[in-house]
PDB file of C-alpha atoms in Angstrom:
ATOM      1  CA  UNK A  23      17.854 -35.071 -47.338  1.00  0.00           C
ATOM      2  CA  UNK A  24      16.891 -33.755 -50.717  1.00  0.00           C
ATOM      3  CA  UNK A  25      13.101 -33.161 -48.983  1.00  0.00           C
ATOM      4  CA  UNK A  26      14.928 -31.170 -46.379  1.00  0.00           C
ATOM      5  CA  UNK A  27      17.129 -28.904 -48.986  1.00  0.00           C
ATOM      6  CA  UNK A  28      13.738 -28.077 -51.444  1.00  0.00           C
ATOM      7  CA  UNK A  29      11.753 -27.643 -48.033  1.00  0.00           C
ATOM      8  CA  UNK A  30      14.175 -25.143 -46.854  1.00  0.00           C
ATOM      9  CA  UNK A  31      13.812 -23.674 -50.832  1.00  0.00           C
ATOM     10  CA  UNK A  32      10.384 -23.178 -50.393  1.00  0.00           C
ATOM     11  CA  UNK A  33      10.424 -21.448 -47.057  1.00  0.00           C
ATOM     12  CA  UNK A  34      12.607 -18.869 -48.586  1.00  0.00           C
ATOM     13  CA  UNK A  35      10.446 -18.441 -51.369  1.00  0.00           C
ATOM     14  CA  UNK A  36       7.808 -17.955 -48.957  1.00  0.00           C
ATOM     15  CA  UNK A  37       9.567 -15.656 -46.655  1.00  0.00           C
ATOM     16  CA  UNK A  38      10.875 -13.446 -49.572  1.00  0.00           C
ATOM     17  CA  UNK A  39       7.221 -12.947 -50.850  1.00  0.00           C
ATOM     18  CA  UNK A  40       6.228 -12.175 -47.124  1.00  0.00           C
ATOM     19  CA  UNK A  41       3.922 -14.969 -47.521  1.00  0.00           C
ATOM     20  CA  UNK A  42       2.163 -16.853 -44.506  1.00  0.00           C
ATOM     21  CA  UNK A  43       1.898 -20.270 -43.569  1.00  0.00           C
ATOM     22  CA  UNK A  44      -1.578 -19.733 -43.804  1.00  0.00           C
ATOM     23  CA  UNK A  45      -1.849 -18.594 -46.338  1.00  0.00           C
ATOM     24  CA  UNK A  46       0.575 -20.976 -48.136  1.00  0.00           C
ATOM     25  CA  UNK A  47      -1.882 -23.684 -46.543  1.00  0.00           C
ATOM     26  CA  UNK A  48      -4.654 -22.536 -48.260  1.00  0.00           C
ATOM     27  CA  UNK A  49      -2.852 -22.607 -51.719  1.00  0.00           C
ATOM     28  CA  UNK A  50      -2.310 -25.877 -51.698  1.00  0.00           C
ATOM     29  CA  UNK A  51      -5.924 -27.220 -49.232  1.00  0.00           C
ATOM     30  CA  UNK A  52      -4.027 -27.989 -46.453  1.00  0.00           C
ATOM     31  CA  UNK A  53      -3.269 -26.677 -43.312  1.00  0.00           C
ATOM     32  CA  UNK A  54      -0.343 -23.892 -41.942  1.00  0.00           C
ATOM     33  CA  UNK A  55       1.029 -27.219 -40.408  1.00  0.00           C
ATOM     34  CA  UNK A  56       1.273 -29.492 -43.135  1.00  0.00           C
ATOM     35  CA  UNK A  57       3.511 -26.064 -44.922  1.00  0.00           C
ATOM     36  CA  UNK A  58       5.503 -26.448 -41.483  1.00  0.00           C
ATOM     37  CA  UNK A  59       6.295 -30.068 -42.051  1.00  0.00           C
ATOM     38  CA  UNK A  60       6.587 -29.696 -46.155  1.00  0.00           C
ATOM     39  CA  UNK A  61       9.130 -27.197 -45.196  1.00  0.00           C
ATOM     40  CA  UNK A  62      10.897 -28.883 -42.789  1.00  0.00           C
ATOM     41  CA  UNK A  63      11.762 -31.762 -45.138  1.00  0.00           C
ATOM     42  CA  UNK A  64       9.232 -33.862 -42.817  1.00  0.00           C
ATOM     43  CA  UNK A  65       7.076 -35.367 -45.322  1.00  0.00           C
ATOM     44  CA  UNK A  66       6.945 -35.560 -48.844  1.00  0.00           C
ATOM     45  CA  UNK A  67       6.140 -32.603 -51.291  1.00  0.00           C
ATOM     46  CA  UNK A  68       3.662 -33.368 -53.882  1.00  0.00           C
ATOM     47  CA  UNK A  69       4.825 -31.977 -57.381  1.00  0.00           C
ATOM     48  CA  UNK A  70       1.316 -30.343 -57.558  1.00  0.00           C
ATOM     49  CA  UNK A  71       1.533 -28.679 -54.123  1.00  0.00           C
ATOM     50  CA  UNK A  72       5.001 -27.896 -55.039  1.00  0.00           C
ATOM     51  CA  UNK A  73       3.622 -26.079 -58.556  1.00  0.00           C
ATOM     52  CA  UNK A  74       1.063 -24.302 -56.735  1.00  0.00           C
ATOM     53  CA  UNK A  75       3.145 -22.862 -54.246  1.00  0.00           C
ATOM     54  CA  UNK A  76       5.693 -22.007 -56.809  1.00  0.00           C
ATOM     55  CA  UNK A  77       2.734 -20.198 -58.440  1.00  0.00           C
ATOM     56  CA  UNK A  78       1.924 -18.344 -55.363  1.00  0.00           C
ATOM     57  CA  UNK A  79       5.741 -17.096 -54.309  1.00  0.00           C
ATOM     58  CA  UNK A  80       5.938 -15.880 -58.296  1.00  0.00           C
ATOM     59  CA  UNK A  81       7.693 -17.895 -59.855  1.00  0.00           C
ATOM     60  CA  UNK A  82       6.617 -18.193 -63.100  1.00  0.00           C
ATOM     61  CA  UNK A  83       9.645 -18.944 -65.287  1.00  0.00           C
ATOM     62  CA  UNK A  84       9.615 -22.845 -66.621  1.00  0.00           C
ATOM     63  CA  UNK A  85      13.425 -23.811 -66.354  1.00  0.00           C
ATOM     64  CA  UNK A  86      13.178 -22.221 -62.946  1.00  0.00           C
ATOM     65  CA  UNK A  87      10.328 -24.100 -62.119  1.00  0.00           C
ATOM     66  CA  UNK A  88      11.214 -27.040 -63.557  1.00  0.00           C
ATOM     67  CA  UNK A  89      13.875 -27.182 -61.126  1.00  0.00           C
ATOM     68  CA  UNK A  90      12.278 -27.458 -58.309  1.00  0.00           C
ATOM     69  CA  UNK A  91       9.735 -29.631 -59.665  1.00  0.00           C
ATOM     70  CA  UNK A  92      12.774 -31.932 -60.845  1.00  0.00           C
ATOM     71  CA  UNK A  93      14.260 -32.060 -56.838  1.00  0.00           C
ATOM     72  CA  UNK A  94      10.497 -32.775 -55.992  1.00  0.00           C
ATOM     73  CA  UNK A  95      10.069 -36.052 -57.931  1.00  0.00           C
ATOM     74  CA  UNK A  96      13.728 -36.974 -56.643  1.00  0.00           C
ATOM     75  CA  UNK A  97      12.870 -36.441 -53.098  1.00  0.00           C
ATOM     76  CA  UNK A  98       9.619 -38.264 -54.019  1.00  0.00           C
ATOM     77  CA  UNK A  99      11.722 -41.773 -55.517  1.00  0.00           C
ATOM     78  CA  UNK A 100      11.988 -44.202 -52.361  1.00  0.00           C
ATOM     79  CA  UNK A 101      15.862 -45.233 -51.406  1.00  0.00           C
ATOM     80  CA  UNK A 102      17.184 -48.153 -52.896  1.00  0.00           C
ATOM     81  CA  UNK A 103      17.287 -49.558 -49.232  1.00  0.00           C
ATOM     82  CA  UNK A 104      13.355 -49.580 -48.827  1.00  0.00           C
ATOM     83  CA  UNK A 105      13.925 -53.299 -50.298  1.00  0.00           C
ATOM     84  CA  UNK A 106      15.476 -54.182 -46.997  1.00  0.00           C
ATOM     85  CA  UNK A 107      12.976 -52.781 -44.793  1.00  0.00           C
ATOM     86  CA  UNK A 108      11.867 -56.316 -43.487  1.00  0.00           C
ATOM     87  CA  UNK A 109      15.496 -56.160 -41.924  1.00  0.00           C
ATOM     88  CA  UNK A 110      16.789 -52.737 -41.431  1.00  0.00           C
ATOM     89  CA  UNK A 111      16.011 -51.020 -38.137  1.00  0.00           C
ATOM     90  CA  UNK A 112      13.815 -47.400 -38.839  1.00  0.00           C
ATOM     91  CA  UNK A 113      17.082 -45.154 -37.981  1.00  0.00           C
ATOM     92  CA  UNK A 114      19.364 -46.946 -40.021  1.00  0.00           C
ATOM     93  CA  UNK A 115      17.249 -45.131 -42.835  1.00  0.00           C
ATOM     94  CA  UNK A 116      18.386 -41.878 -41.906  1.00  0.00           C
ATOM     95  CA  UNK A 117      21.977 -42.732 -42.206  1.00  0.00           C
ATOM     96  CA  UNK A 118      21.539 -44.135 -45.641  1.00  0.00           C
ATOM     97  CA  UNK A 119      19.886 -41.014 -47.049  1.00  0.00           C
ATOM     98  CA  UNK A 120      22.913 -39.180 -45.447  1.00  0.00           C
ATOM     99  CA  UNK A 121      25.556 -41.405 -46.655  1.00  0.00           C
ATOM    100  CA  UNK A 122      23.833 -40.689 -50.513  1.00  0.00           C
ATOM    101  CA  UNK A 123      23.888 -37.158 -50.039  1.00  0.00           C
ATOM    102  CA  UNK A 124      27.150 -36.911 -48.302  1.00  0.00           C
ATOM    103  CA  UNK A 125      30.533 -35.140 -50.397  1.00  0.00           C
ATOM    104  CA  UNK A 126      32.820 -36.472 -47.008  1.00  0.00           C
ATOM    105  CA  UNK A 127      32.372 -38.867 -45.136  1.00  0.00           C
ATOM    106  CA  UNK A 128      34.958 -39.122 -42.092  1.00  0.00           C
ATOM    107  CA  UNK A 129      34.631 -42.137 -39.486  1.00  0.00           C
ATOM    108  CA  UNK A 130      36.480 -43.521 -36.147  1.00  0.00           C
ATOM    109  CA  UNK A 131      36.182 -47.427 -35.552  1.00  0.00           C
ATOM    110  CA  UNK A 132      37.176 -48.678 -32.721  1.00  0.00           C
ATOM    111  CA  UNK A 133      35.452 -52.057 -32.412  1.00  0.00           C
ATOM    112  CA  UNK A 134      35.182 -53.390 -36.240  1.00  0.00           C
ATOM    113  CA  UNK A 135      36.003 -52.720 -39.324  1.00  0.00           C
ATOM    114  CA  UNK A 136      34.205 -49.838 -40.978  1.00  0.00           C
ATOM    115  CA  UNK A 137      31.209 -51.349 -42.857  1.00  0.00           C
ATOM    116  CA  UNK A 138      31.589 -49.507 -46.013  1.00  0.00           C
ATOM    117  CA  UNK A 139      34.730 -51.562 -45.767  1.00  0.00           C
ATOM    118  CA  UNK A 140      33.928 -55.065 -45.137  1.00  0.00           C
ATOM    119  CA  UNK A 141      34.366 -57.768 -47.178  1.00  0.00           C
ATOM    120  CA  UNK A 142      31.151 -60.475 -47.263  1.00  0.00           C
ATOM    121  CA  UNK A 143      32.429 -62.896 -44.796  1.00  0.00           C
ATOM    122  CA  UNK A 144      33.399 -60.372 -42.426  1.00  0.00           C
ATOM    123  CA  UNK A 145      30.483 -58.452 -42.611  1.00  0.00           C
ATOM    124  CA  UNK A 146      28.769 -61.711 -41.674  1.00  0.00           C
ATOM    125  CA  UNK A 147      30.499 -62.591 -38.958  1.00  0.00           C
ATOM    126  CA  UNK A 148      29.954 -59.147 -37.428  1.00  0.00           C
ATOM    127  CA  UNK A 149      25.926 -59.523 -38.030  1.00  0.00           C
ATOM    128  CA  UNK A 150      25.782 -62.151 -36.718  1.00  0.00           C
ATOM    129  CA  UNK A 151      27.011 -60.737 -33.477  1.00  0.00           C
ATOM    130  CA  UNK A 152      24.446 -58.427 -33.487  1.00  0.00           C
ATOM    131  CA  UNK A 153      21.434 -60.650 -34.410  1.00  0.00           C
ATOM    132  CA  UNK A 154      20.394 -61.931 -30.886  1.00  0.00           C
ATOM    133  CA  UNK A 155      17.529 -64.320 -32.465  1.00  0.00           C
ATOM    134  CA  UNK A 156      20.201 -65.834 -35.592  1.00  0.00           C
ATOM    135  CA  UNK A 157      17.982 -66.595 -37.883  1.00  0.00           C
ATOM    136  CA  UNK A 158      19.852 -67.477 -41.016  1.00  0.00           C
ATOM    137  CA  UNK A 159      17.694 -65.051 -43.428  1.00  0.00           C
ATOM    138  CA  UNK A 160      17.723 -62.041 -41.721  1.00  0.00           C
ATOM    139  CA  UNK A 161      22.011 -62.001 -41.440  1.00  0.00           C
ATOM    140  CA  UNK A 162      21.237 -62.858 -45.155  1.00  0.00           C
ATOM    141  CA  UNK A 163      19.482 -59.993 -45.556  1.00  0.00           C
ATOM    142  CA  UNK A 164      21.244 -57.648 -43.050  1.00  0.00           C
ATOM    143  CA  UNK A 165      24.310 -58.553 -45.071  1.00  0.00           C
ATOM    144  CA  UNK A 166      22.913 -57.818 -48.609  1.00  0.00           C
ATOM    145  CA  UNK A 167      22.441 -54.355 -47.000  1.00  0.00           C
ATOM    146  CA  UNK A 168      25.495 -53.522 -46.197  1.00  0.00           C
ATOM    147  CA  UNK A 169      26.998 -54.939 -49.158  1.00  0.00           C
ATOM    148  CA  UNK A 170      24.418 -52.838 -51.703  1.00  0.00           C
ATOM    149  CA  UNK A 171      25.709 -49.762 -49.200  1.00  0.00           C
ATOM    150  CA  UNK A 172      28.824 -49.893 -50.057  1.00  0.00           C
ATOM    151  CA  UNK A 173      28.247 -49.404 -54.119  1.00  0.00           C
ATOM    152  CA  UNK A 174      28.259 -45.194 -53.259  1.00  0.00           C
ATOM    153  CA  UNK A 175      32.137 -45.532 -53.127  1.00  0.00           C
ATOM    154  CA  UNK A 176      32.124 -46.730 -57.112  1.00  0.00           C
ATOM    155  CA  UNK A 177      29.255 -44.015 -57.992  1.00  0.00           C
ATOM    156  CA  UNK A 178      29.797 -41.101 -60.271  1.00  0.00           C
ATOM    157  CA  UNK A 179      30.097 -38.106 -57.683  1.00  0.00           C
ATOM    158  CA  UNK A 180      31.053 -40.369 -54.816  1.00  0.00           C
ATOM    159  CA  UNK A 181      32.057 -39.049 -52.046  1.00  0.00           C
ATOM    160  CA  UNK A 182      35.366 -38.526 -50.136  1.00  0.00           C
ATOM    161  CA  UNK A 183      35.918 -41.564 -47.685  1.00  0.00           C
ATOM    162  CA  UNK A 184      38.289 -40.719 -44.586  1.00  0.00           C
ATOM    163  CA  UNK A 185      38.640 -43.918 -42.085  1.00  0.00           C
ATOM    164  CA  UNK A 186      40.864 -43.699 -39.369  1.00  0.00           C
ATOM    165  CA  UNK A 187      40.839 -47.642 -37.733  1.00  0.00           C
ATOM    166  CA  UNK A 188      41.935 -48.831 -34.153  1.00  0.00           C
ATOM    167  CA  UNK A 189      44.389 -51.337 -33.942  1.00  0.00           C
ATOM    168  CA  UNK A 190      41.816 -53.306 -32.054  1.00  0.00           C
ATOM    169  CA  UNK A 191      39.108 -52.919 -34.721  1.00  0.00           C
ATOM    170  CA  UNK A 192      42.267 -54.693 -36.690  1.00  0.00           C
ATOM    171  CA  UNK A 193      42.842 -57.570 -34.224  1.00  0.00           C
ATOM    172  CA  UNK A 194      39.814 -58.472 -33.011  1.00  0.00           C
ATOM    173  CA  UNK A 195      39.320 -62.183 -34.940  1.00  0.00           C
ATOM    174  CA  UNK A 196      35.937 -62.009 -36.739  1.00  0.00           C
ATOM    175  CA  UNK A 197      35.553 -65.684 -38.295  1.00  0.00           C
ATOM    176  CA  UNK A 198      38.573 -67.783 -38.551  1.00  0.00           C
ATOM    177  CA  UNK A 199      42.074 -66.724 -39.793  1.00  0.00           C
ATOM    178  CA  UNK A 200      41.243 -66.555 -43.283  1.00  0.00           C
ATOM    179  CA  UNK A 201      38.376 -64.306 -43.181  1.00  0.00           C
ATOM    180  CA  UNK A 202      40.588 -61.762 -41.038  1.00  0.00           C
ATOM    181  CA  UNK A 203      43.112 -62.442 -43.759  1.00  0.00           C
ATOM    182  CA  UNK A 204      41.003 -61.841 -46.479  1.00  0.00           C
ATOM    183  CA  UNK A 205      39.465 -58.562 -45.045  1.00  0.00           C
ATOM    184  CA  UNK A 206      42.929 -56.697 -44.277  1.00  0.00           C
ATOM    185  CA  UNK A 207      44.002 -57.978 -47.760  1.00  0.00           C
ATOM    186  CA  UNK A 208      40.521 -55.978 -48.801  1.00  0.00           C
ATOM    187  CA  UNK A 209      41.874 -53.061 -46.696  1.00  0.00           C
ATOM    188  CA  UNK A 210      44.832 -52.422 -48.821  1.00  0.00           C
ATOM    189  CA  UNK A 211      43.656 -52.774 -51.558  1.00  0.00           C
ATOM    190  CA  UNK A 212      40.688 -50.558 -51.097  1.00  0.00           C
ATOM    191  CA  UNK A 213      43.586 -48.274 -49.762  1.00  0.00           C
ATOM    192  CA  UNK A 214      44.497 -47.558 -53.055  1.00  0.00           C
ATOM    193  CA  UNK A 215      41.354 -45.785 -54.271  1.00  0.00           C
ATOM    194  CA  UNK A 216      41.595 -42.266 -54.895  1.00  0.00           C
ATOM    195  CA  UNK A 217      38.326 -41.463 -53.346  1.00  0.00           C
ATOM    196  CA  UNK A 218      39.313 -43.570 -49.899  1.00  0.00           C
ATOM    197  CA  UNK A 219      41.650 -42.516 -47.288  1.00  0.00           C
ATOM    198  CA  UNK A 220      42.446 -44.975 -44.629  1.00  0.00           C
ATOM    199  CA  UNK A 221      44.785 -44.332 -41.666  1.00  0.00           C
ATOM    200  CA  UNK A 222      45.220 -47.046 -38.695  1.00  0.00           C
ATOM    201  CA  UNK A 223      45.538 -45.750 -34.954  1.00  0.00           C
ATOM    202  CA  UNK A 224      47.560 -47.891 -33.102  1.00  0.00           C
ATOM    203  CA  UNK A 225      47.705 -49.115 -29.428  1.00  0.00           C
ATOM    204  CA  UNK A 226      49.967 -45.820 -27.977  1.00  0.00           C
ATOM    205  CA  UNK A 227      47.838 -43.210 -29.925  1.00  0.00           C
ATOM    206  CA  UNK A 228      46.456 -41.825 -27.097  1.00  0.00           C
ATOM    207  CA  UNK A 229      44.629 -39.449 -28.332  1.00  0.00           C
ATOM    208  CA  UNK A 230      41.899 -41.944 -29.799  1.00  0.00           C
ATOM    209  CA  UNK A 231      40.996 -42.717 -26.436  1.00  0.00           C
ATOM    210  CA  UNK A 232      39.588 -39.235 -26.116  1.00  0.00           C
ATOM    211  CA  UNK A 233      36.408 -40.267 -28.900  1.00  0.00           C
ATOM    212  CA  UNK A 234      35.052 -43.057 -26.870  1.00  0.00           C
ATOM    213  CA  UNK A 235      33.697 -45.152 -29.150  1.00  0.00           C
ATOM    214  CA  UNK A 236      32.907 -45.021 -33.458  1.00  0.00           C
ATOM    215  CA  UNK A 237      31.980 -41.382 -34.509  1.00  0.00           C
ATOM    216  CA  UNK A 238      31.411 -40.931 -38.068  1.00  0.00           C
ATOM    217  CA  UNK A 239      30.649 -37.048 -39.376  1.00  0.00           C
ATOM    218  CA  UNK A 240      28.860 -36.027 -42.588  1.00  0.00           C
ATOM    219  CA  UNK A 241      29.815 -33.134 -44.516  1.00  0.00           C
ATOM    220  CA  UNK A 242      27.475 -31.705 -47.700  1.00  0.00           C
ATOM    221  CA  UNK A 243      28.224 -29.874 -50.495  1.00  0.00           C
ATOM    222  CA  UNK A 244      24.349 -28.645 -51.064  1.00  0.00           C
ATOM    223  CA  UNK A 245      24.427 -25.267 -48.417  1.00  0.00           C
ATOM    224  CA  UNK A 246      21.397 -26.038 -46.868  1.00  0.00           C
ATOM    225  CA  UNK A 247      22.622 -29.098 -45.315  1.00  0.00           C
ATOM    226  CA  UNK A 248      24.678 -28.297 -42.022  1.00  0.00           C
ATOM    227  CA  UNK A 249      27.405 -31.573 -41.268  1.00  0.00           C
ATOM    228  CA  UNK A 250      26.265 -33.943 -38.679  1.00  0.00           C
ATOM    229  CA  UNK A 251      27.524 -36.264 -36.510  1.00  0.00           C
ATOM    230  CA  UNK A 252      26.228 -40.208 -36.430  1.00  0.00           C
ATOM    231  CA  UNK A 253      26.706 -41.743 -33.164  1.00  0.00           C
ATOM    232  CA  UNK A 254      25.630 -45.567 -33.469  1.00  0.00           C
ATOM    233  CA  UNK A 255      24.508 -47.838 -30.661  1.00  0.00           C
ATOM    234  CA  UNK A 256      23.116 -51.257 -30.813  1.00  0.00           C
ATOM    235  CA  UNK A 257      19.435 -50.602 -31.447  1.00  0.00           C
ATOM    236  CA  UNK A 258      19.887 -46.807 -31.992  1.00  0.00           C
ATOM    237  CA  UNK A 259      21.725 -43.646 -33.449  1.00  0.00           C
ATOM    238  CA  UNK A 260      22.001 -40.118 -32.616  1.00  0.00           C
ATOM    239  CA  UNK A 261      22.581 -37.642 -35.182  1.00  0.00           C
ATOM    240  CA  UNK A 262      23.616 -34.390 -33.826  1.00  0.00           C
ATOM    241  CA  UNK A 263      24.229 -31.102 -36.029  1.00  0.00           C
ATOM    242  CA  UNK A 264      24.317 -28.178 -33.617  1.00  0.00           C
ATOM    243  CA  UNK A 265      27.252 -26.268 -34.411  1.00  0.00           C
ATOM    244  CA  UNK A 266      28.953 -26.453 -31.301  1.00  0.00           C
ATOM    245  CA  UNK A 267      28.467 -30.130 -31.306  1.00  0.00           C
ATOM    246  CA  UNK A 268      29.784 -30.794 -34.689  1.00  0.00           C
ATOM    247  CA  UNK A 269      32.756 -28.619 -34.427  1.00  0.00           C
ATOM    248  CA  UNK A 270      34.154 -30.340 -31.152  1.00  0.00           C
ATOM    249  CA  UNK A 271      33.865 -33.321 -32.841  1.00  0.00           C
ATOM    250  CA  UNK A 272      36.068 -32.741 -35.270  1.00  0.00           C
ATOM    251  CA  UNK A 273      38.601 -31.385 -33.718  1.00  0.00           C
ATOM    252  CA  UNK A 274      38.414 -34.578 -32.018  1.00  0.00           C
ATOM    253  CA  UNK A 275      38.358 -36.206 -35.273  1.00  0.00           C
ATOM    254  CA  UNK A 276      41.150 -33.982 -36.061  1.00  0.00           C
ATOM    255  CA  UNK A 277      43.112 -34.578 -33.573  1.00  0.00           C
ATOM    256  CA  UNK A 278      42.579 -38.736 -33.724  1.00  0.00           C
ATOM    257  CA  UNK A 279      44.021 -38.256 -37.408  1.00  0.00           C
ATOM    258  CA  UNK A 280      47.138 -36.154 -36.697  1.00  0.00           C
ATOM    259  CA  UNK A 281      47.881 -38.981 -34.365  1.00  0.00           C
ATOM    260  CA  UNK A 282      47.289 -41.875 -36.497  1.00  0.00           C
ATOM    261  CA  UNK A 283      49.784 -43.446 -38.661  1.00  0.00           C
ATOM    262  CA  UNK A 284      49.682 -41.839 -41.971  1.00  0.00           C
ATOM    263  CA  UNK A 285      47.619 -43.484 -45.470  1.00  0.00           C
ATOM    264  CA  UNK A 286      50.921 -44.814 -46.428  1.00  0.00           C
ATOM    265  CA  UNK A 287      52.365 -46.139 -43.625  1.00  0.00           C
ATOM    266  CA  UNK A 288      49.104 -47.446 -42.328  1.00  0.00           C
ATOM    267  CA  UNK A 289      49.441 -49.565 -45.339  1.00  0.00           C
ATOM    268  CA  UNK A 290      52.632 -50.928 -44.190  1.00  0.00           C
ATOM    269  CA  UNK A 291      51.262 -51.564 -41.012  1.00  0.00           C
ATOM    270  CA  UNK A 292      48.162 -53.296 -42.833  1.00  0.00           C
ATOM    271  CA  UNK A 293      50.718 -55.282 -44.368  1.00  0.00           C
ATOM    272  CA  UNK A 294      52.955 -56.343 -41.741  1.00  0.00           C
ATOM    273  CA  UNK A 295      49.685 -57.688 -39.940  1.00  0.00           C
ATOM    274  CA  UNK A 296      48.966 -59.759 -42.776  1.00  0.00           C
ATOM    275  CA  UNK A 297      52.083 -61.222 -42.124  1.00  0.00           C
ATOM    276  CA  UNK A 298      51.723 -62.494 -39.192  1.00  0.00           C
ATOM    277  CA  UNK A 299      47.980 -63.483 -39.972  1.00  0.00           C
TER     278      UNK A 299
END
């Protein structure tokens, strides 16, 4: 994400000195492509390509510089999550570098728990679901993922966490009695932080139904980033962020939240559940 927002930088630095791609391309020894890609966030930006073309488009002043230079060697730093790349499936990345860049985060569940909201055992259970082969190391490993993803929500800067639950997500058994126990416990209690809002839809909302299935939507405070939507399948994601297609859903989103019990009496609900666990 952060090569996408200093790509898009650079292309208006270009564009405002009336500079070409080719010309841009020669700057730097490359081609009017490789500017194409730098710019679309597509590959990495070199700090020294990045100083040349800064060079080029005028601008000569050293904080100003050093700003871009500085979002150039971030961009540059590999995610935390390249660790788990022996285990994490290539679009999963994408979702990660949104999730760090993210200011909101909203998400339906329909079928689990949200993952940022899993306790270990749970989580577990639900890998292992999805791990046809079952070998022991990579749920390990699949697990340790998840459960390093959900440090943003303690982060300085974290972002705004909206969940809105199915009742089925909620009843579904994952492990025996006392793992479902332990992960609504988890629930409420993660209910309470000031940075998470979590609302449960019951059976007669009907207007959940109209989703389909999880939808989680990404919103940015950096302009350059447009929201977009994460659709996840089992060995795939779409991430959509045409306008029209992010705006319908969240009305949809909206709409799935105005007809959800509210934070605090999903809490009640969360706790009458436990109940009867």
């Amino acid at each position: 994400m952060l090569r996408i927002v200093l790509g898009t930088q650079l292309r208006r630095l270009r564009e405002g000195r009336g500079v070409t791609r080719e010309a841009a391309g020669d700057a730097i020894r490359g081609s009017h492509a490789k500017i194409s890609r730098m710019e679309l966030g597509r590959v990495a930006q070199k700090q020294r390509d990045v100083a040349d073309l800064l060079t080029l488009y005028g601008v000569v002043d050293a904080e100003e510089r050093e700003g871009y230079l500085e979002l150039a060697r971030r961009a540059g730093t590999p995610g935390w999550w390249q660790q788990y790349s022996d285990v994490m499936p290539s679009w999963l990345e994408t979702v990660l570098g949104l999730e760090e860049a993210a200011s909101v985060i909203r998400s339906y569940q329909v079928q689990f728990v949200p993952g940022l909201l899993q306790t270990p055992e749970y989580a577990t259970a639900v890998t292992s679901l999805g791990e046809a082969r079952g070998v022991t190391r990579d749920i390990t490993r699949k697990v340790e993922l998840r459960l390093q993803r959900q440090q943003l929500i303690d982060r300085p800067g974290a972002p705004k966490l909206w969940f809105v639950v199915d009742e089925s997500a909620l009843r579904r058994p994952m492990g025996d009695a006392e793992v479902m126990r332990n992960q609504i416990r988890h629930l409420i209690e993660m209910s309470a932080r000031p940075n998470v809002t979590l609302q449960v839809a019951p059976f007669d909302t009907g207007a959940s139904t109209a989703v389909g299935g999880p939808v989680t939507i990404l919103r940015f405070d950096e302009p350059d980033l447009p929201d977009i939507v994460y659709l996840e399948q089992l060995t795939s994601a779409l991430y959509l962020d045409k306008r029209a297609d992010v705006e319908n859903y969240l009305l949809v989103m909206d709409r799935v939240s105005a007809a959800a019990e509210t934070a605090e009496s999903s809490v009640r609900f969360l706790e009458r559940l436990l109940s009867a666990l």
